[in-house]
mmCIF file of C-alpha atoms in Angstrom:
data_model
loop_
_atom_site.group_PDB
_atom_site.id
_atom_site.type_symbol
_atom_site.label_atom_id
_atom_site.label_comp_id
_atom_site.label_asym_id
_atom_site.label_seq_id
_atom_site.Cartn_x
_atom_site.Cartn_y
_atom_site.Cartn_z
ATOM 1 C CA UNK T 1 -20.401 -42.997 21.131
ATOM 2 C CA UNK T 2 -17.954 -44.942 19.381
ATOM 3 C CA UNK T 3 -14.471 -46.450 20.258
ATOM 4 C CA UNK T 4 -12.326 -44.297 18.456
ATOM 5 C CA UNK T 5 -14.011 -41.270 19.806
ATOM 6 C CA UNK T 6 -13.494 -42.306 23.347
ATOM 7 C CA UNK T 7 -9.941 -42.798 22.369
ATOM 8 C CA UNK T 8 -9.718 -39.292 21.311
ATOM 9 C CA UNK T 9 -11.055 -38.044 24.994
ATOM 10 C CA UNK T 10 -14.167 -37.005 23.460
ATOM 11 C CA UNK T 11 -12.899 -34.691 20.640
ATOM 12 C CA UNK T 12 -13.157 -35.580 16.905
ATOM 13 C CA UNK T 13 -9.619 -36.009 15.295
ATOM 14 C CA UNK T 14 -8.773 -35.521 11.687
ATOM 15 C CA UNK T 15 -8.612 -39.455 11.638
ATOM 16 C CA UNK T 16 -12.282 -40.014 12.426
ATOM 17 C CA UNK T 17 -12.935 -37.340 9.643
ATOM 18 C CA UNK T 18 -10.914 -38.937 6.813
ATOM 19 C CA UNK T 19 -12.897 -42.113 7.861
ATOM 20 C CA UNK T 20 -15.915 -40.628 7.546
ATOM 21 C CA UNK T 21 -15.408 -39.132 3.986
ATOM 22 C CA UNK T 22 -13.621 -42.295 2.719
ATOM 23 C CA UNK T 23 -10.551 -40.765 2.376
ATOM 24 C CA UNK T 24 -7.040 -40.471 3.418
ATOM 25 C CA UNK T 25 -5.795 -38.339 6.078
ATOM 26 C CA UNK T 26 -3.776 -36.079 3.843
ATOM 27 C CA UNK T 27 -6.814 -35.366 1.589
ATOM 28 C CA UNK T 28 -8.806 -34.314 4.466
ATOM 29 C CA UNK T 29 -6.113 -32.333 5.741
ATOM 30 C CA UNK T 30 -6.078 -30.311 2.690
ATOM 31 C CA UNK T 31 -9.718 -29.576 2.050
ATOM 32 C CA UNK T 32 -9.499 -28.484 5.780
ATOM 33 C CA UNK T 33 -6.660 -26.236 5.315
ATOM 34 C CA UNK T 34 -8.644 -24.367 1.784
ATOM 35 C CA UNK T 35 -5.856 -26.397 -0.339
ATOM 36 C CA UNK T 36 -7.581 -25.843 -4.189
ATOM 37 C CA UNK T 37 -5.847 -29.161 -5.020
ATOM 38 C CA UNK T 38 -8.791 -31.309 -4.601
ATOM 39 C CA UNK T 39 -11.994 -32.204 -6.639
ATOM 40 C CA UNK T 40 -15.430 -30.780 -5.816
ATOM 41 C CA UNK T 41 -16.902 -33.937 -4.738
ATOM 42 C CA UNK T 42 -14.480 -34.934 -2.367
ATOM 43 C CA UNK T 43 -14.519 -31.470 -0.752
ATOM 44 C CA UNK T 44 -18.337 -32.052 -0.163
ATOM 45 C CA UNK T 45 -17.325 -35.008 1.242
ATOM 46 C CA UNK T 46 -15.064 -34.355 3.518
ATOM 47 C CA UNK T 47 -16.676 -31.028 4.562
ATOM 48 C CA UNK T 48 -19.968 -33.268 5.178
ATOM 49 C CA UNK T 49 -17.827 -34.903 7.836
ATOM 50 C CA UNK T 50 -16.547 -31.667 9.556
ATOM 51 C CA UNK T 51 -19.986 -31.145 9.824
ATOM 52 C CA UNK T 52 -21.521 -34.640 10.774
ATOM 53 C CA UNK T 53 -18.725 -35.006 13.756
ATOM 54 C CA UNK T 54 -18.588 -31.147 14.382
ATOM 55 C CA UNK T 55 -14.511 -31.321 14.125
ATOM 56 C CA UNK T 56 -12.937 -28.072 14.938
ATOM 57 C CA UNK T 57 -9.122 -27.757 13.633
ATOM 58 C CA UNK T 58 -6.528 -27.672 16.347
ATOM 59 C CA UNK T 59 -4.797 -24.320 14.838
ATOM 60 C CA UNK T 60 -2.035 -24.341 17.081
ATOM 61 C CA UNK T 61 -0.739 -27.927 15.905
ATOM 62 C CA UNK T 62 -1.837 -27.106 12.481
ATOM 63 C CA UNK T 63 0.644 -24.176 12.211
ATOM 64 C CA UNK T 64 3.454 -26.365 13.840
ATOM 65 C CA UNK T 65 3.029 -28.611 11.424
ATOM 66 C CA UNK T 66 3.543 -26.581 8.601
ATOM 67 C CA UNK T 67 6.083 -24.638 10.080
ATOM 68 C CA UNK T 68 3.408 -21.618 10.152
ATOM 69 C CA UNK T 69 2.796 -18.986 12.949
ATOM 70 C CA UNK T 70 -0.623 -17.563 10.887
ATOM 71 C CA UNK T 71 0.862 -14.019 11.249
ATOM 72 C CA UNK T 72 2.291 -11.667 8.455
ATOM 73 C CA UNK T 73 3.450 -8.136 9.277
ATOM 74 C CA UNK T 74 2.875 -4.847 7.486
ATOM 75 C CA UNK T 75 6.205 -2.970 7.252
ATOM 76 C CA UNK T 76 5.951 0.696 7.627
ATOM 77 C CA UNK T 77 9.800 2.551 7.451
ATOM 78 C CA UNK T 78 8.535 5.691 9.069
ATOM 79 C CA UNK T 79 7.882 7.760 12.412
ATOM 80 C CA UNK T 80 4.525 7.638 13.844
ATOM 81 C CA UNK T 81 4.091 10.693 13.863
ATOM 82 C CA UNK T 82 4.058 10.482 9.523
ATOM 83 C CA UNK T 83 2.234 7.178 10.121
ATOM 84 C CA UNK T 84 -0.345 8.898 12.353
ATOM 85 C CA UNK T 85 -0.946 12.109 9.673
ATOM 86 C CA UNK T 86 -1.235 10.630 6.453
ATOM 87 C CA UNK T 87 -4.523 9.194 5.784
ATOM 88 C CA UNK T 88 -2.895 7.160 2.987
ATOM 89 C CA UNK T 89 -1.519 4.617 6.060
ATOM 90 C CA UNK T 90 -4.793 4.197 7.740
ATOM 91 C CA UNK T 91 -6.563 3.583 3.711
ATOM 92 C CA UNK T 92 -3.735 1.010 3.749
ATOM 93 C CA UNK T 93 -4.679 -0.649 7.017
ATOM 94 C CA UNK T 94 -7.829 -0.577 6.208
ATOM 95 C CA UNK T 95 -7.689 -2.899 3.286
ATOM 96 C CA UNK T 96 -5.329 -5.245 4.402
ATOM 97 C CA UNK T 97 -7.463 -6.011 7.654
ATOM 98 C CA UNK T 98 -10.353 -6.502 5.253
ATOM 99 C CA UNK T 99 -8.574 -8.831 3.463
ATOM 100 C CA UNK T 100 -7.563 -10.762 5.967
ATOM 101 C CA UNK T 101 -10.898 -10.778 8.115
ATOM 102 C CA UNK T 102 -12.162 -13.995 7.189
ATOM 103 C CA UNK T 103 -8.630 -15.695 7.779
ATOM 104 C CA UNK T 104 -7.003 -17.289 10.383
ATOM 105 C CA UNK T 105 -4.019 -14.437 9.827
ATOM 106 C CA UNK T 106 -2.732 -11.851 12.765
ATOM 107 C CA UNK T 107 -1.614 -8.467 11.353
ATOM 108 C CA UNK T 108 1.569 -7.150 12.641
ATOM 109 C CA UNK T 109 1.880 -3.184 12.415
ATOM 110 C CA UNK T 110 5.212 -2.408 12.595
ATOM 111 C CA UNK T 111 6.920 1.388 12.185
ATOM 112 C CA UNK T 112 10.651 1.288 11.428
ATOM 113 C CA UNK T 113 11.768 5.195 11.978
ATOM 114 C CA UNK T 114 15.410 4.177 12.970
ATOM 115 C CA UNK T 115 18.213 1.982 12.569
ATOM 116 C CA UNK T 116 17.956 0.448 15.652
ATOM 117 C CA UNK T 117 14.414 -0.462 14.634
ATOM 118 C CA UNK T 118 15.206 -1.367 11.303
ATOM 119 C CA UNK T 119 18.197 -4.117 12.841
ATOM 120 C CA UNK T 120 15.424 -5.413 15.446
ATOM 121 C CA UNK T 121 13.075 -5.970 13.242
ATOM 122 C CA UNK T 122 15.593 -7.606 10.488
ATOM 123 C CA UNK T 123 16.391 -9.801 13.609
ATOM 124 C CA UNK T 124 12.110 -10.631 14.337
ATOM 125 C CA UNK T 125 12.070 -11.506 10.613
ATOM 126 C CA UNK T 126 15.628 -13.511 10.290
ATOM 127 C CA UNK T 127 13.901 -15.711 13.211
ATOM 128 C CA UNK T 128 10.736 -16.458 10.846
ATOM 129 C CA UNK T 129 8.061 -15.110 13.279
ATOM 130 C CA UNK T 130 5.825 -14.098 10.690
ATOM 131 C CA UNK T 131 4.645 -15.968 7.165
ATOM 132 C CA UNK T 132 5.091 -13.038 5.455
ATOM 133 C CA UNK T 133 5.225 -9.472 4.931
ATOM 134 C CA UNK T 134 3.462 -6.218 3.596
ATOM 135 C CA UNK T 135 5.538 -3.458 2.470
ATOM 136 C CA UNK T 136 4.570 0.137 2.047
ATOM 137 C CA UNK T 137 6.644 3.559 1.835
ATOM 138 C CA UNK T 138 9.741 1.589 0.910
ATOM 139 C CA UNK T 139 12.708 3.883 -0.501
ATOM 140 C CA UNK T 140 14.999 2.898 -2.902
ATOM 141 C CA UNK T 141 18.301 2.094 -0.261
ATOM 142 C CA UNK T 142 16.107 0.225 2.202
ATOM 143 C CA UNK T 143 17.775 -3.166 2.895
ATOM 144 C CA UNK T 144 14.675 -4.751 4.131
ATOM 145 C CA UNK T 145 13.685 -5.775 0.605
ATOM 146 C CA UNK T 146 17.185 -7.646 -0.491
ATOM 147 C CA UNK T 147 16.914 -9.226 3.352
ATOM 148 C CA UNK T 148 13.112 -10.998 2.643
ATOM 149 C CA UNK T 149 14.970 -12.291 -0.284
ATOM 150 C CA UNK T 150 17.831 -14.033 1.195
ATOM 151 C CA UNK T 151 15.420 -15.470 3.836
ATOM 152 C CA UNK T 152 12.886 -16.568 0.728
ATOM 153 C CA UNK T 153 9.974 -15.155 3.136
ATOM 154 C CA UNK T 154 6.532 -14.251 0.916
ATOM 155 C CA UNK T 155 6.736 -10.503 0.279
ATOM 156 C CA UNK T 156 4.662 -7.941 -1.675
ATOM 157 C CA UNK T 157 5.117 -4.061 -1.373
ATOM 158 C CA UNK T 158 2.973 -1.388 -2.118
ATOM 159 C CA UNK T 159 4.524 0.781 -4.562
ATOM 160 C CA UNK T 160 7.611 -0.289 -6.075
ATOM 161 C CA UNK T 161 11.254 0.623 -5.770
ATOM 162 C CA UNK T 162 11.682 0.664 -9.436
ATOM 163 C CA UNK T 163 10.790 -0.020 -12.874
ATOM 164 C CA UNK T 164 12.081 -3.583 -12.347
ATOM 165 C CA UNK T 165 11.194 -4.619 -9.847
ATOM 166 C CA UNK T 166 11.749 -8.052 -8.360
ATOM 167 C CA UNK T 167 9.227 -8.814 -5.966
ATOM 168 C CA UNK T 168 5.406 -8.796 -6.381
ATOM 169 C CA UNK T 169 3.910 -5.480 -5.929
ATOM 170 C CA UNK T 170 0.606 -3.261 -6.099
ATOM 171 C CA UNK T 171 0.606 0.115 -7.124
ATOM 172 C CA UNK T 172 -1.080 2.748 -8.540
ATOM 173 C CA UNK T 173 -0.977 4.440 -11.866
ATOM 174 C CA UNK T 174 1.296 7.736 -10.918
ATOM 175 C CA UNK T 175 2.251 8.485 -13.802
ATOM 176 C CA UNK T 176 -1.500 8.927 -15.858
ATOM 177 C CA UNK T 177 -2.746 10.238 -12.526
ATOM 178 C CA UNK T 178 -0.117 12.897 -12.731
ATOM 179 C CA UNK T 179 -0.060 13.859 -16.349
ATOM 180 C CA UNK T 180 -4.006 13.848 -16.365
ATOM 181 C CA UNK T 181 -3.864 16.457 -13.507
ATOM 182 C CA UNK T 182 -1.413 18.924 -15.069
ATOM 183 C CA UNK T 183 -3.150 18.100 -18.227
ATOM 184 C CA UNK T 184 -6.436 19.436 -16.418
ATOM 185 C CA UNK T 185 -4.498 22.159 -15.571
ATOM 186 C CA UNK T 186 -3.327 23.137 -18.827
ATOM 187 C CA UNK T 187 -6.919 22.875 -20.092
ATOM 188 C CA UNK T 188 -7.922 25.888 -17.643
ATOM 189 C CA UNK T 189 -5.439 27.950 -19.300
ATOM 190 C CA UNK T 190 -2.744 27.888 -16.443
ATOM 191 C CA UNK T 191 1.393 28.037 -17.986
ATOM 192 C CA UNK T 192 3.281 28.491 -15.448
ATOM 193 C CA UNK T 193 2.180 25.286 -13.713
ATOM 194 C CA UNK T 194 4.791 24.400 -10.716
ATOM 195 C CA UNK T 195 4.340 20.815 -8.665
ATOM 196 C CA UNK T 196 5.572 19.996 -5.249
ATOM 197 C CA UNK T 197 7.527 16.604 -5.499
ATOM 198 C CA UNK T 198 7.467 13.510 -3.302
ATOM 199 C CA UNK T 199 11.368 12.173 -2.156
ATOM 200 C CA UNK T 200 13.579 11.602 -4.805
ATOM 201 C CA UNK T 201 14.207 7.880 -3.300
ATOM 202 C CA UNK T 202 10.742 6.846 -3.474
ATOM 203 C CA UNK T 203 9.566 5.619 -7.209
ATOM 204 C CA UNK T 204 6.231 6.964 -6.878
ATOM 205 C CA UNK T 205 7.349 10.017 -6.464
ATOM 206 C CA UNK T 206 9.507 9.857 -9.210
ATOM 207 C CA UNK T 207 6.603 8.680 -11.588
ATOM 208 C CA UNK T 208 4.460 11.907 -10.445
ATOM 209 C CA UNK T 209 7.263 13.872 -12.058
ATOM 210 C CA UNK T 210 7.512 12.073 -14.930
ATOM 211 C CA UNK T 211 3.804 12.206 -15.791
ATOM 212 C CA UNK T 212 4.121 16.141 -14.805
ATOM 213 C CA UNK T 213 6.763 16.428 -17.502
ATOM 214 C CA UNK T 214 5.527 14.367 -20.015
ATOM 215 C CA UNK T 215 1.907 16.761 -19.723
ATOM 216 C CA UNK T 216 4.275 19.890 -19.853
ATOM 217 C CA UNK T 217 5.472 18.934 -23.137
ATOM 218 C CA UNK T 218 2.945 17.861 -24.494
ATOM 219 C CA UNK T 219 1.144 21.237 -24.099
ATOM 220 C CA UNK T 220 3.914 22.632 -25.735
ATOM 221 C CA UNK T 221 5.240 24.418 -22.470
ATOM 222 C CA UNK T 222 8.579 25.763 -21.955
ATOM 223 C CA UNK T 223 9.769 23.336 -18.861
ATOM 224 C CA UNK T 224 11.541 25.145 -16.275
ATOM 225 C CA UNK T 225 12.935 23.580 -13.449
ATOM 226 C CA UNK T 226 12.580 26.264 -11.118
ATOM 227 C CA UNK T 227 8.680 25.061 -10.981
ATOM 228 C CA UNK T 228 9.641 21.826 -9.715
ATOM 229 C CA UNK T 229 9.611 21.903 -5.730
ATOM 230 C CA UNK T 230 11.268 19.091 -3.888
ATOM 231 C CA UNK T 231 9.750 17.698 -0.623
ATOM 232 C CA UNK T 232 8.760 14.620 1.154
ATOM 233 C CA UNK T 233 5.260 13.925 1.304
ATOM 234 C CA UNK T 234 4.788 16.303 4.688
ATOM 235 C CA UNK T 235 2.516 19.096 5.432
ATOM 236 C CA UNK T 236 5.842 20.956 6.497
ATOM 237 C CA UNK T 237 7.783 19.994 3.294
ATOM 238 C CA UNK T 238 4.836 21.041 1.078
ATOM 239 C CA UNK T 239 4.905 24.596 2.517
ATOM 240 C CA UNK T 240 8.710 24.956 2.558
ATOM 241 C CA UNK T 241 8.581 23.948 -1.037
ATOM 242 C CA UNK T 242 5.655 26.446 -2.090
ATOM 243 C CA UNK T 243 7.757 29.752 -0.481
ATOM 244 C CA UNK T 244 10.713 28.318 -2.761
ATOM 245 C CA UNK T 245 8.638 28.080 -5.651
ATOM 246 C CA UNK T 246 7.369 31.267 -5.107
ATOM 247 C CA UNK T 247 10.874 33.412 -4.546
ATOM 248 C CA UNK T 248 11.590 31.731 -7.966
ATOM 249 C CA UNK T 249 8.557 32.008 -9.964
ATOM 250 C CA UNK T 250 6.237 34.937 -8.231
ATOM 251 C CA UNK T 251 3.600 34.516 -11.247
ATOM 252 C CA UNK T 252 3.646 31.029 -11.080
ATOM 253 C CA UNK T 253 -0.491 30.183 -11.789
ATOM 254 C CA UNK T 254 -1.420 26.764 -11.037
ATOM 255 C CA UNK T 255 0.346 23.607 -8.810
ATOM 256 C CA UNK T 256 -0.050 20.179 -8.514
ATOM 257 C CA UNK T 257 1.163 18.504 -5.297
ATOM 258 C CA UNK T 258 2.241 15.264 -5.113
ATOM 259 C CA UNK T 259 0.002 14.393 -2.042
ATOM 260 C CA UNK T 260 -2.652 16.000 -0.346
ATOM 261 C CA UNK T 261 -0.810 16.930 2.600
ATOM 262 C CA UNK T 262 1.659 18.962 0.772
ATOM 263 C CA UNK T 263 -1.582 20.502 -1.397
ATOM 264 C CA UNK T 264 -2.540 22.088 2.312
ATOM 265 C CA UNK T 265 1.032 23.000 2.997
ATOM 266 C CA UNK T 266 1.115 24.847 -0.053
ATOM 267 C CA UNK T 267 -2.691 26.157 0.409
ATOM 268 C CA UNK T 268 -1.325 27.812 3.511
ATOM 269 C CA UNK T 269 1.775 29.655 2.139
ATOM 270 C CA UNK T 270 -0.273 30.877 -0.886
ATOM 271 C CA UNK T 271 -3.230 32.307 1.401
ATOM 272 C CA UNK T 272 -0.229 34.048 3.032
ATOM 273 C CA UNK T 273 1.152 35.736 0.266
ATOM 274 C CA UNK T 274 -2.548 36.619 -0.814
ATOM 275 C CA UNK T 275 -2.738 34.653 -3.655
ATOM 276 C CA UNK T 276 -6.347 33.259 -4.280
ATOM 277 C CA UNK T 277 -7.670 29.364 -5.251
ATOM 278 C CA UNK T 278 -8.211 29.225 -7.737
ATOM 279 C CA UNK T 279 -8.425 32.227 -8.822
ATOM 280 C CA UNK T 280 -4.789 33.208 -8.820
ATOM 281 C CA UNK T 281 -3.355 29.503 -8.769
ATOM 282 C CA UNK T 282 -5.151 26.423 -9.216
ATOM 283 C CA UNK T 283 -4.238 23.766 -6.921
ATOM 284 C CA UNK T 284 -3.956 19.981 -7.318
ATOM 285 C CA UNK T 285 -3.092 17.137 -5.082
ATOM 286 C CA UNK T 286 -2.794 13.353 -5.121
ATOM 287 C CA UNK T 287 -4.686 10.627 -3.078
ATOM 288 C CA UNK T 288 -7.812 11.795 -2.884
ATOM 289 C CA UNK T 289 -8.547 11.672 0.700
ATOM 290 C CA UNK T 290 -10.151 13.423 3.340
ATOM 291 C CA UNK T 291 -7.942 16.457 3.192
ATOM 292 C CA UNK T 292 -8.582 17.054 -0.028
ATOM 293 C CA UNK T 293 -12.508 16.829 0.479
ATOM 294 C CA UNK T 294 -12.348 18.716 3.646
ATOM 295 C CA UNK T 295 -10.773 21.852 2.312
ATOM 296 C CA UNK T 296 -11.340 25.018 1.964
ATOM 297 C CA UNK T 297 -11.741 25.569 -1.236
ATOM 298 C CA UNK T 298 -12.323 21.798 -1.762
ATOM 299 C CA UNK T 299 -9.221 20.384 -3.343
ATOM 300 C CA UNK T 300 -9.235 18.575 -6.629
ATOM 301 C CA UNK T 301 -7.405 15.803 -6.401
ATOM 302 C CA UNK T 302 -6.465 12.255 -8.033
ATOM 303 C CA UNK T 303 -7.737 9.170 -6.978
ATOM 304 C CA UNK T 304 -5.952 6.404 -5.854
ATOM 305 C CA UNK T 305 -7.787 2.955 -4.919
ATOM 306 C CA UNK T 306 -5.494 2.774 -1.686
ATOM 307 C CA UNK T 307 -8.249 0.705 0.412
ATOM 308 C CA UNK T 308 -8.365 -1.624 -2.954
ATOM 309 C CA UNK T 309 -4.421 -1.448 -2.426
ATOM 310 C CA UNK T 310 -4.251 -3.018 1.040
ATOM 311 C CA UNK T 311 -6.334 -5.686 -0.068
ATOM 312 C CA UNK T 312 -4.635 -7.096 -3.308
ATOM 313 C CA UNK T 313 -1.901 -6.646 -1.287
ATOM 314 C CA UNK T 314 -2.975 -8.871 1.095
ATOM 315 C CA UNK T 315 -4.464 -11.152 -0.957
ATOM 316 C CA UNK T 316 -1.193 -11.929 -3.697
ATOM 317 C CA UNK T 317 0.551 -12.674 -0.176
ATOM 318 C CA UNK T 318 -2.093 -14.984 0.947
ATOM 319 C CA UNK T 319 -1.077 -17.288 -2.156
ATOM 320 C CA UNK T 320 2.213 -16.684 -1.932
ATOM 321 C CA UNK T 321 2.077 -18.118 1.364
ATOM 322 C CA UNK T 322 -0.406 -20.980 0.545
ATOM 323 C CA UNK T 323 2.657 -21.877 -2.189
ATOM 324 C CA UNK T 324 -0.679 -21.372 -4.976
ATOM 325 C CA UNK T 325 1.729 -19.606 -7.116
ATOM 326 C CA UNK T 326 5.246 -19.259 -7.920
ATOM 327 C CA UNK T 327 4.652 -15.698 -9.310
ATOM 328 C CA UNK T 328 5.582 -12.546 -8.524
ATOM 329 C CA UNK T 329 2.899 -10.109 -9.967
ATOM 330 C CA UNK T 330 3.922 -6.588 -10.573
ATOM 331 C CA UNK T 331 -0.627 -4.735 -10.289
ATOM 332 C CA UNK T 332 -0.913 -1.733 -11.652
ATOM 333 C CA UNK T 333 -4.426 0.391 -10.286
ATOM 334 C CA UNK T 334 -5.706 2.584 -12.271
ATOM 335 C CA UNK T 335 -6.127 6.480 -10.950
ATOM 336 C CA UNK T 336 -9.269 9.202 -11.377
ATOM 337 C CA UNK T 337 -8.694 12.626 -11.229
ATOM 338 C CA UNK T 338 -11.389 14.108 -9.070
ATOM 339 C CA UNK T 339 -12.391 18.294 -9.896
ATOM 340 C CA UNK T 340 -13.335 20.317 -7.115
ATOM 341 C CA UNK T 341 -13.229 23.974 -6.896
ATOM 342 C CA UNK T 342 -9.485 24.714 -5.761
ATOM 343 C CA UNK T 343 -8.752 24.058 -9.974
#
């Protein structure tokens, strides 16, 4: 046993390790810590050493060091009860915690359904308890975006609160997703094709009814707003919307929802009023997820990567926090439209 390791109690130290490599502490410290700014050889170097003494990184100084607490949150601005009845949340979970499996990172879930949630958590954030933080179902007014700003705390949110954007986000591709299922639509002969929106605050939602539009005219259909159904992404708010849209347009033959959930509110209301799938209407939603494979009839449906999501998500705030990149990327996933038998 040598000297220094008695000195050390026993215990390699990042010292010994740098000795044993032939290199400086700092060097060690960032082949240790995954930094890319080092050259192949003296990673195997330094790695050999690691090995050799069987050094095990004291995480708890390491993240005082860098002023780190290895923890980033995922932000979620609604109720649990939405949280716990969307699939789309759990897809999103899902990826990130992949992501983030082989790391060092703890994942904060956090549902902000309030104000007074909303000003503790600005509060939790203000006090830099986290390294970073995941963003999905953000509207356009929510101040949490502006506040990660001011604080210069890594960010990335999953969808985006406009067309420009300013911090990096993932999202899908609503619009083509959208226009290729009304396009689908128009291709089984259906005209007067309604759709059940998403919030008007949420851009996603917004791009669904733009690529609805833009299919409409292309076909050459007459639009008429009285086929467009507002609602907010709920089971509730998809049925309230599809007994609207039916007091307006009674031979309306064919809908696309802007979410599964609201594609079973609306199955419900039209099995009510008698109307057969497809048969009578053809029905579309949007996400692709268990609902739509577990109805009946099965619902077609576009696909969204939303597991693939979570984890670019994850991983563009990974660098971000590693200070790898300076960028803010705005990722665009492409979407499939799925055809089952409600269409």
């Amino acid at each position: 046993m040598t000297a220094a390791r008695v000195r050390s109690g026993g215990r390699p130290t990042l010292e010994e390790v740098a000795a044993r490599a032939g290199v400086g502490r700092g060097t060690a410290s960032r082949v240790i810590n995954g930094s890319p700014r080092v050259s192949a050889q003296t990673r195997e170097a330094v790695e050999a050493a690691v090995a050799e003494l069987g050094y095990v990184p004291n995480r708890a100084a390491r993240a005082l060091a860098g002023n780190r607490t290895d923890a980033i949150a995922l932000v979620v601005p609604e109720s649990e009860t939405r949280f716990f009845a969307e699939p789309y949340f759990s897809d999103i979970v899902r990826g990130v915690g992949a992501a983030l499996a082989d790391t060092e990172m703890q994942l904060l879930l956090t549902l902000v359904g309030n104000d007074r949630e909303r000003r503790r958590l600005a509060q939790y954030l203000t006090a830099h308890r986290v390294d970073g933080v995941l963003m999905v179902s953000v509207h356009a007014d929510d101040p949490l975006p502006d506040l990660l700003e001011q604080l210069g705390m890594p960010a990335v949110m999953g969808g985006r609160r406009s067309a420009s954007e300013t911090l990096a986000a993932v999202d899908s591709d609503n619009f083509g997703g959208a226009r290729a299922a009304v396009g689908h639509l128009v291709t089984r002969g259906r005209r007067a094709i309604a759709t059940i929106t998403g919030p008007g605050d949420v851009h996603g939602a917004q791009r669904r009814l733009d690529g609805y539009r833009a299919a409409i005219h292309e076909a050459g259909i007459e639009p008429d707003e009285r086929l467009i159904g507002p609602a907010d992404f709920s089971e509730e708010g998809g049925a309230r919307a599809m007994r609207e849209l039916l007091a307006r347009r009674p031979d309306v033959d064919a809908v696309f929802a802007a979410s599964d959930v609201m594609a079973a509110g609306a199955r419900q209301v039209l099995r009510e009023a008698g109307r057969r799938i497809p048969d009578d209407v053809a029905l579309i939603g949007f996400d692709d997820s268990a609902v739509a494979r577990h109805m009946d009839p099965a619902l077609t449906s576009v696909r969204q990567p939303i597991e693939e999501m979570g984890r670019t998500m994850a991983r563009v705030l990974l660098k971000e926090i590693a200070s790898e990149t300076q960028e803010r990327p705005q990722i665009v996933l492409p979407t499939e439209l799925v055809v089952r038998d409600s269409s």
